[in-house]
Coordinates of C-alpha atoms and ligand atoms in Angstrom, one line a residue:
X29 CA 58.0 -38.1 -19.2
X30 CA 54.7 -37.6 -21.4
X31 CA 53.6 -34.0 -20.3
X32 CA 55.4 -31.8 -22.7
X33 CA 53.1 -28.5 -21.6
X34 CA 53.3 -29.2 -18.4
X35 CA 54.8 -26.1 -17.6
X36 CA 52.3 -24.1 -19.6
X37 CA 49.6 -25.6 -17.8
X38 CA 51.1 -25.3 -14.1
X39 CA 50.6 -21.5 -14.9
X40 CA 47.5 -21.2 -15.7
X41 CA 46.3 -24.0 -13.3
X42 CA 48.0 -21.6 -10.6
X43 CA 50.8 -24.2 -9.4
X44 CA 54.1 -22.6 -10.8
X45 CA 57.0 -23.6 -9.5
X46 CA 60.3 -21.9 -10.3
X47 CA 63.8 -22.3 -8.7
X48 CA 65.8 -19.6 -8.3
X49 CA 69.3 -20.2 -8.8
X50 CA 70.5 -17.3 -9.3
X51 CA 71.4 -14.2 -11.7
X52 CA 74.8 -14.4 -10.5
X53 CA 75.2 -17.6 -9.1
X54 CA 77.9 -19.7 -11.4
X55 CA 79.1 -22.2 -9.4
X56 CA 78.9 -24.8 -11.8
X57 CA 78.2 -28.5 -9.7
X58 CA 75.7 -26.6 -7.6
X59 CA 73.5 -25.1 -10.1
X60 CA 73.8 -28.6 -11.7
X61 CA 72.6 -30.6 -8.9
X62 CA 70.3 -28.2 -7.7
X63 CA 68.4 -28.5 -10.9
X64 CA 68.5 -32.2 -11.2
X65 CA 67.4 -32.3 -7.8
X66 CA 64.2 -29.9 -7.9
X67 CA 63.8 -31.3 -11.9
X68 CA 63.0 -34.7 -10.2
X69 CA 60.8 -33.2 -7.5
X70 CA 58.3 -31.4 -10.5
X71 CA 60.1 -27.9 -10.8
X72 CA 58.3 -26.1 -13.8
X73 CA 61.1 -23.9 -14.6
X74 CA 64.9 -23.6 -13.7
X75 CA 66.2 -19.9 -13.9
X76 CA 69.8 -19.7 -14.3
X77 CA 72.5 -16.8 -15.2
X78 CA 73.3 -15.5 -18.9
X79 CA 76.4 -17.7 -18.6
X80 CA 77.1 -20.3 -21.3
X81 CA 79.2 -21.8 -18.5
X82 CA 75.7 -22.3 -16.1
X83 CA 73.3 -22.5 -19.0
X84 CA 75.6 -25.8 -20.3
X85 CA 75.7 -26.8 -16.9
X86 CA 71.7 -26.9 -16.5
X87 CA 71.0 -28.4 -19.2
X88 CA 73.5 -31.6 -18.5
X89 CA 71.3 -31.7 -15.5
X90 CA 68.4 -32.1 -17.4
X91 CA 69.1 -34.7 -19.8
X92 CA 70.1 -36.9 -16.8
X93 CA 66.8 -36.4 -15.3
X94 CA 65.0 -37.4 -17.9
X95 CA 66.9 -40.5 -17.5
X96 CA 66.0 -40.8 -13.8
X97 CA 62.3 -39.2 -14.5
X98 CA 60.8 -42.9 -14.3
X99 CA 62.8 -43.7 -11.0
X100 CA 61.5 -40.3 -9.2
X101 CA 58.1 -41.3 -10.6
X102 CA 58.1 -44.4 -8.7
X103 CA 59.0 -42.7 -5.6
X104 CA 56.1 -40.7 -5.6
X105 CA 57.9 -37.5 -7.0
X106 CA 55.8 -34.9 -9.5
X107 CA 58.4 -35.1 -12.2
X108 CA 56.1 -34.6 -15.3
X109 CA 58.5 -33.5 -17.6
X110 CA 61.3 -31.4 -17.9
X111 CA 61.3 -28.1 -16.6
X112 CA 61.7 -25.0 -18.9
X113 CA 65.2 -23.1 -18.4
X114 CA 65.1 -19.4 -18.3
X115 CA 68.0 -17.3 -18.5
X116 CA 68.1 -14.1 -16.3
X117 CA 69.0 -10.6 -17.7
X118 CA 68.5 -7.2 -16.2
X119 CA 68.3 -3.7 -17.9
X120 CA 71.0 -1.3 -16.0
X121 CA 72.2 -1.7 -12.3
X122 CA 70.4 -4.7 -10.2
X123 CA 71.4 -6.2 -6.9
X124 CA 70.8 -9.7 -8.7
X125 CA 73.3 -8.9 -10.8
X126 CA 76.6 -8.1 -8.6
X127 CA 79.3 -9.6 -7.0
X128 CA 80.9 -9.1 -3.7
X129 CA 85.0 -8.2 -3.4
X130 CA 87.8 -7.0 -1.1
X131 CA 91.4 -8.0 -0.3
X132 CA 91.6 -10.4 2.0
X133 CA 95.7 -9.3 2.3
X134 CA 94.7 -5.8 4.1
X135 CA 92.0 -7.8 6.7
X136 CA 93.1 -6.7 10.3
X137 CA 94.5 -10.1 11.5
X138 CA 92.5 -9.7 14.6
X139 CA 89.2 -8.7 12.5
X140 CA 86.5 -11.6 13.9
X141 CA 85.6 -12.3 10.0
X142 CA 81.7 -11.6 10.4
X143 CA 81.9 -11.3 6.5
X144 CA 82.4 -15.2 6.4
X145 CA 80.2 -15.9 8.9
X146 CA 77.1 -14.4 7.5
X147 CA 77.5 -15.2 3.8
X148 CA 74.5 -17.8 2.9
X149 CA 76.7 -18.6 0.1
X150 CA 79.8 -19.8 2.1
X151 CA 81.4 -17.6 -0.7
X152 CA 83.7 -16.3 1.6
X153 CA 86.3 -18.2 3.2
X154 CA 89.8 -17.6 4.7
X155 CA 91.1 -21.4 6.1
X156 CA 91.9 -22.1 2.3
X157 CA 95.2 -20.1 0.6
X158 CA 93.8 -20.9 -2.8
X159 CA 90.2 -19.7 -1.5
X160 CA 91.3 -16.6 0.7
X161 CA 88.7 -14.2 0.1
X162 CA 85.1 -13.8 -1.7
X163 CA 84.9 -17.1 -4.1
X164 CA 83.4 -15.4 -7.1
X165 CA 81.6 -18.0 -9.0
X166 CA 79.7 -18.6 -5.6
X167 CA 79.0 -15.2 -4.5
X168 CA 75.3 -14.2 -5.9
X169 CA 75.3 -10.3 -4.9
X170 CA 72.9 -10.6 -1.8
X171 CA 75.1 -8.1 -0.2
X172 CA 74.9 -9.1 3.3
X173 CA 78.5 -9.4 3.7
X174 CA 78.8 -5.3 3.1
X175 CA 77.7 -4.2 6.2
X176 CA 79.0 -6.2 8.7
X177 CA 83.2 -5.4 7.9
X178 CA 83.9 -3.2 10.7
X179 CA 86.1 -1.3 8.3
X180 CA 84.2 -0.8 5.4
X181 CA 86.3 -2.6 3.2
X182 CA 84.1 -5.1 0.8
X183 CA 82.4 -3.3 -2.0
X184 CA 79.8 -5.0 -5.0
X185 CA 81.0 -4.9 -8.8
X186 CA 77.9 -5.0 -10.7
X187 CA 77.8 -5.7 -14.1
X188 CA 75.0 -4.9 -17.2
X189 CA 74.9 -7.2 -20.2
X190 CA 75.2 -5.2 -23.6
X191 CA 72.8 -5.6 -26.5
X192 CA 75.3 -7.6 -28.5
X193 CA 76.1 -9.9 -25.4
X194 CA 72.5 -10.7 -25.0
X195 CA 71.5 -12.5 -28.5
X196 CA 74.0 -15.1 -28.5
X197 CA 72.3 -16.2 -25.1
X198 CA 68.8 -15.5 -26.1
X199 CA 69.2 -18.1 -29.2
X200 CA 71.2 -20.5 -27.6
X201 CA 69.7 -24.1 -27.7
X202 CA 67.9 -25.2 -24.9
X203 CA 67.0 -21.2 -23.6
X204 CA 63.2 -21.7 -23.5
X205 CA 62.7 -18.6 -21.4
X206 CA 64.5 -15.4 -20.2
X207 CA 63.4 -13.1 -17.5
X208 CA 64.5 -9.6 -17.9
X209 CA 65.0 -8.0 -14.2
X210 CA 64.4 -4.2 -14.1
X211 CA 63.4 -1.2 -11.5
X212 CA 60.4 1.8 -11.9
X213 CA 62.2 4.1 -13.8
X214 CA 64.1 2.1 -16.0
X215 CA 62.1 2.7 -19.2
X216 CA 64.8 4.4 -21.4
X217 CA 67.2 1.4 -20.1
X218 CA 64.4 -1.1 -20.9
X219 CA 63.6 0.1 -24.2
X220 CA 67.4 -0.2 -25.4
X221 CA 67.5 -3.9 -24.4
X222 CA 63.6 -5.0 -25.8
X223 CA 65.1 -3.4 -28.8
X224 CA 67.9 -6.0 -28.6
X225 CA 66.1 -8.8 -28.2
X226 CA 63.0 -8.3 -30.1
X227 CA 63.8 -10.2 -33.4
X228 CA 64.4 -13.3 -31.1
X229 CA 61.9 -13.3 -28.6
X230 CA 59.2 -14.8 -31.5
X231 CA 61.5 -17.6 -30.6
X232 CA 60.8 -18.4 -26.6
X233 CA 58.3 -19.9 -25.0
X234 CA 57.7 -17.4 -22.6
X235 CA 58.4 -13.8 -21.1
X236 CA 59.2 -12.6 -17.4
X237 CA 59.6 -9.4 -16.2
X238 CA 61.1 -9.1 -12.8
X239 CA 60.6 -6.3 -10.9
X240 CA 60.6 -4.9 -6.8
X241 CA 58.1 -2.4 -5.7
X242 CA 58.8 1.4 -5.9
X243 CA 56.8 4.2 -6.1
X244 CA 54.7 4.4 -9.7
X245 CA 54.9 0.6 -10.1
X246 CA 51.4 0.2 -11.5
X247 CA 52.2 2.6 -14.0
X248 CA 55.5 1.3 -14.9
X249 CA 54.6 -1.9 -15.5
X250 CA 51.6 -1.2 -17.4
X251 CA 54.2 1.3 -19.8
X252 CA 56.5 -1.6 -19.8
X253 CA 53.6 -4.2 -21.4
X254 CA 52.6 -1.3 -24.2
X255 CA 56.5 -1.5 -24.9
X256 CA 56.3 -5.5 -25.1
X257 CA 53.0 -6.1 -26.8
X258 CA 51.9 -8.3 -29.0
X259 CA 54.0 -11.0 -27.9
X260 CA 53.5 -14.4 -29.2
X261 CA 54.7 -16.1 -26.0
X262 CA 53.1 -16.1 -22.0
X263 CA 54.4 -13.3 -19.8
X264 CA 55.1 -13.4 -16.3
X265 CA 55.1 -10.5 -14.2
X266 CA 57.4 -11.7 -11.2
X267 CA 56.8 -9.6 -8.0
X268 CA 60.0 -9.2 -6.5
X269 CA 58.7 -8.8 -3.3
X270 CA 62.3 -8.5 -0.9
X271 CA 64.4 -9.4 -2.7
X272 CA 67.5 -12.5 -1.7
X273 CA 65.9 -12.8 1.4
X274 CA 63.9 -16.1 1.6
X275 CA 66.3 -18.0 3.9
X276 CA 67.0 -15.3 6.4
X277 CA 63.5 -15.7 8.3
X278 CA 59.9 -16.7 7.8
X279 CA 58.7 -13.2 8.0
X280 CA 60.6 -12.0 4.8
X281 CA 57.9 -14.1 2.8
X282 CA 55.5 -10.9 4.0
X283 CA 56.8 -8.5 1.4
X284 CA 56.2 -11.1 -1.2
X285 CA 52.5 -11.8 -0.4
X286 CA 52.2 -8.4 -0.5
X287 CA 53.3 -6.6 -3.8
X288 CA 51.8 -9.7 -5.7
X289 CA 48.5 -9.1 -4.1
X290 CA 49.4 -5.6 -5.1
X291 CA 50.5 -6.4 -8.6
X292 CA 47.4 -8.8 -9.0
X293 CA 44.9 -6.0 -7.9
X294 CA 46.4 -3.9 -10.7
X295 CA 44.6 -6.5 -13.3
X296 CA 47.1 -6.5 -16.0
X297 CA 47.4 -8.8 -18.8
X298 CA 49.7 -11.8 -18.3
X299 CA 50.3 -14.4 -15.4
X300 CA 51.5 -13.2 -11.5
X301 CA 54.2 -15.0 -10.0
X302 CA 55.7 -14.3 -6.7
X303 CA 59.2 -14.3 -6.0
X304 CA 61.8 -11.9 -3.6
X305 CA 61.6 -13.5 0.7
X306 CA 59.6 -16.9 -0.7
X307 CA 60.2 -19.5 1.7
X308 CA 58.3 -23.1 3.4
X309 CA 55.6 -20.3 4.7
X310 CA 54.5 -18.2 1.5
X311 CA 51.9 -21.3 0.3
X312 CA 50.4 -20.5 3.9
X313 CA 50.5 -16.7 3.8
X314 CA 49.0 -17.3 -0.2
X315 CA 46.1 -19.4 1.6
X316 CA 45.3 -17.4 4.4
X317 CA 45.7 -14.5 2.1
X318 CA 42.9 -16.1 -0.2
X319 CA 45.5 -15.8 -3.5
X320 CA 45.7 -19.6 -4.4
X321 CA 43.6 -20.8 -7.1
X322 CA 40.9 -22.6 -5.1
X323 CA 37.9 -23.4 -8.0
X324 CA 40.7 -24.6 -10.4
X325 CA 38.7 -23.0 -12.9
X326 CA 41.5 -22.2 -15.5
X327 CA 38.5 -20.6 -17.7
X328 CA 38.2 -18.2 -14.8
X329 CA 40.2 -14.7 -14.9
X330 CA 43.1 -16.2 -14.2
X331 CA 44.1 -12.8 -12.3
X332 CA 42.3 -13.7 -9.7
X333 CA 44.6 -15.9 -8.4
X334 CA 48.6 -16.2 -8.1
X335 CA 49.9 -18.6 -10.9
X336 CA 52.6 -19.2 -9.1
X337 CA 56.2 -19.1 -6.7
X338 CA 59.6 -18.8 -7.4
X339 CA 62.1 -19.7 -4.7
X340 CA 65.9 -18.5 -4.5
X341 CA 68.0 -18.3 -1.5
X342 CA 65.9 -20.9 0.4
X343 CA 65.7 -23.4 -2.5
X344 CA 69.2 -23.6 -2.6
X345 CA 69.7 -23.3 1.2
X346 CA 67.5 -26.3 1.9
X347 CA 69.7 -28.6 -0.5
X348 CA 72.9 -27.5 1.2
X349 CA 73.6 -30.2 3.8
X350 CA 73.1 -32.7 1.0
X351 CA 75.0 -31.1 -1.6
X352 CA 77.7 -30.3 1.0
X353 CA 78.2 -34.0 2.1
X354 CA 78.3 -34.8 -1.8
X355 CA 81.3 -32.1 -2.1
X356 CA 82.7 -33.7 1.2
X357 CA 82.3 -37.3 -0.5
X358 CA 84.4 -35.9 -4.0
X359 CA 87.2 -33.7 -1.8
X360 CA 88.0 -37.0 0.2
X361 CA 88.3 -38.9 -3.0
X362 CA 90.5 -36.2 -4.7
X363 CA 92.4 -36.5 -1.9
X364 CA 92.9 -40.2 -1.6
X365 CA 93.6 -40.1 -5.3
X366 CA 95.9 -36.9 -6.5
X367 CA 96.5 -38.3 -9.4
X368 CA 93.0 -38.2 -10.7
X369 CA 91.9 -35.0 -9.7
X370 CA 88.5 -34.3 -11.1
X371 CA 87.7 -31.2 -13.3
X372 CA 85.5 -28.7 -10.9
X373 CA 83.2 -28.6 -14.0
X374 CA 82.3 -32.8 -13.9
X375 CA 83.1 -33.3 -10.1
X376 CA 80.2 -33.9 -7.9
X377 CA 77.6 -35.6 -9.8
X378 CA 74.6 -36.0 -7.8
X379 CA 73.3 -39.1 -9.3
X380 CA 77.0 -40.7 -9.1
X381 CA 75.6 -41.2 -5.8
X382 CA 72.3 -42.4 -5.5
X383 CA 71.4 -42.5 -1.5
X384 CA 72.2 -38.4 -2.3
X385 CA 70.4 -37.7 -5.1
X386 CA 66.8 -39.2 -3.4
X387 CA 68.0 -37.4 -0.2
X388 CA 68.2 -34.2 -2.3
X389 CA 65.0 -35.0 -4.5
X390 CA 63.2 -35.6 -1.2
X391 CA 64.0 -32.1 0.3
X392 CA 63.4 -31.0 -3.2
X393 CA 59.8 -32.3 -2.9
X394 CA 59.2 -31.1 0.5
X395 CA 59.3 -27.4 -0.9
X396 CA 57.7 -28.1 -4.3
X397 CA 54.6 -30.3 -3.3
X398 CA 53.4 -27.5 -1.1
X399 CA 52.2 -25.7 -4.3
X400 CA 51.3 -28.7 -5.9
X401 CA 49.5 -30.4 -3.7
X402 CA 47.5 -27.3 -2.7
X403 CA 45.7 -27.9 -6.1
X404 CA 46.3 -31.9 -5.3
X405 CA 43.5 -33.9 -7.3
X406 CA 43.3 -31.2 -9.7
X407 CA 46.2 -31.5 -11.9
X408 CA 45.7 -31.9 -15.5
X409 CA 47.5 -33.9 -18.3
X410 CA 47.7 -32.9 -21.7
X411 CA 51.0 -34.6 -22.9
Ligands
SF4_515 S1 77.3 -12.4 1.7 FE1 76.2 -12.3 -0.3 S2 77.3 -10.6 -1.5 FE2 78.7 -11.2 0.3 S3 80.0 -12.8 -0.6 FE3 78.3 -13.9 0.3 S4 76.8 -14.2 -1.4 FE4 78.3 -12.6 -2.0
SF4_516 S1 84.8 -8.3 8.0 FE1 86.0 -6.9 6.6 S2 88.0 -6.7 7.6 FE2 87.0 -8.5 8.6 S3 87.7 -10.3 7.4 FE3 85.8 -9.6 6.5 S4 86.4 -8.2 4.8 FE4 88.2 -8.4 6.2

């Protein structure tokens, strides 16, 4: 593991990969395996939640894939170096930033459960006593579950980080990134948490701002980079095309295409990432759609082109049969052994079992490697 900029460079050469797992998402093994997993497949970037809890949890993961770097290597797999972790913040009320609740105690017994059904999470379950209910550190706010209750009974909690939350997670060790997630017309709210950050931010090695599309988005974002500027790191403005939506169907990726050819048309300064309905078919819409670097010129504008994806919902859903047959593997042994119950913080180690971990690295790769190898050949080295 040689390539220290790796990340800096996968930017600019326009083959960015991010995983998404989550602003809200804090269950702990997942988000730990999940970035081992893509880690070893070449990820660029791991976003987690401002949680010390996930943050400690990601970075565990890391320092066992640089011990497993030269294994993946040998495979085949694109691990260059390790990924930089960015922490995800947002600015005043964000759907990534929620979580889902009800009482399970006044469900209609004869109520068909769609809420369970149709969480990607499997967040909420009812089979379990201790688990009756939406299981909060898995929930991630996509809000699916809302509609469906026949009688209107699960509502979102969303929550708002306050300035003097924010620091302590902005200088923690091993942070080299944070995102900040925000909406057109958020400027006043914006403003307040820049403020908060600004004597850090000298600090990180880059800057994303996270945003949907609304009307005046242009302008928003151009009022949000005169708020920002000069900034001594990379920016990333991450097109949030639809946003939670990448696993649901092909067609979400649509949205995504979209607002960052939208975004990118808008020429402003800093790097274009897509995120928001990314799936196996946005390095396909991004060819047909002509947004992929294609001279590798990295002297080039590099606006011309899309520096790169981030993937969420199907990231993580694509590493869920693997990850579940590793929680399958740990229950039966808890089982089998009461008296050496695991804490849920250390249980289910991916690399505890080998055949799992390439399994997961594999499906890991099958997602990354699309945006890699669409610049194939082309990849530089300046480790
Ligand atoms: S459907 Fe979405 S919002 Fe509802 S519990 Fe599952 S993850 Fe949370
Ligand atoms: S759909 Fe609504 S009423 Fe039915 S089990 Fe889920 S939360 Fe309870």
């Amino acid at each position: 593991m040689t390539d220290l900029y790796y990340p800096l460079n996968s930017l600019r050469e326009g083959h960015w990969f991010k995983l998404i797992c989550g602003a809200s998402f804090q269950h702990l093994p997942a988000v730990r395996n999940l970035t081992l997993a893509y880690t070893l497949a070449g990820a660029d970037c791991i976003d987690v939640a401002a949680d010390p809890a996930v943050i400690a949890a990601a970075i565990d993961a890391l320092r066992v894939a640089e011990k497993w770097a030269d294994a993946a290597s040998g495979r085949g797999y694109g691990v260059r170096g390790l990924p930089w972790l960015m922490v995800s913040l947002n600015d005043g009320e964000d759907p990534h930033f929620r979580k889902a609740e009800f009482n399970p105690a006044e469900c209609p017994p004869e109520c068909p459960r769609p809420c369970e059904s149709i969480c990607p999470a499997d967040a909420i379950a009812f089979e379990d006593a201790r688990y009756a209910g939406v299981i909060d550190q898995r929930c991630y706010g996509c809000g699916r579950c809302v509609p469906v209750c026949p009688i209107g009974h699960i509502v979102t909690r969303s929550y708002v980080y306050t300035p003097e939350a924010i620091a302590p997670l902005v200088l923690q060790p091993g942070v080299d990134a944070i995102e900040i997630h925000t909406q057109v017309g958020h400027l006043g709210d914006f403003r307040r948490l820049w403020q908060a950050i600004a004597p850090w931010v000298n600090q990180l090695k880059l800057i994303a701002i996270s945003c949907p599309d609304g009307e005046g988005l242009i302008d928003y974002l151009w009022a949000l980079y005169d708020l920002m500027t000069p900034l001594a790191c990379p920016l990333i403005w991450q097109t949030d095309g639809r946003p939670m939506s990448g696993d649901i169907g092909t067609g979400t990726t649509r949205a995504a295409v979209k607002l960052g050819e939208k975004v990118l048309a808008a020429n402003l300064p800093g790097y274009i990432q897509l995120a928001g309905g990314t799936n196996n078919h946005t390095v396909i819409k991004l060819k047909d759609a002509g947004l992929l670097n294609k001279t590798f010129n990295t002297e080039q504008n590099p606006k011309s082109f899309i520096s790169g994806v981030a993937y969420g919902s199907y990231a993580r859903r694509l590493l869920s049969p693997v990850l579940d047959r590793l929680e399958n593997i740990n229950n039966n042994e808890t089982d089998a052994n009461a008296q050496t119950i695991k804490s849920p913080q250390l249980s289910g180690r991916l690399e505890e079992t080998p055949p799992l971990l390439w399994d997961a690295v594999a499906q890991a790769d099958s997602l990354v490697s699309q945006l890699k190898s669409s610049v194939k050949g082309k990849i530089t080295h300046c480790g």
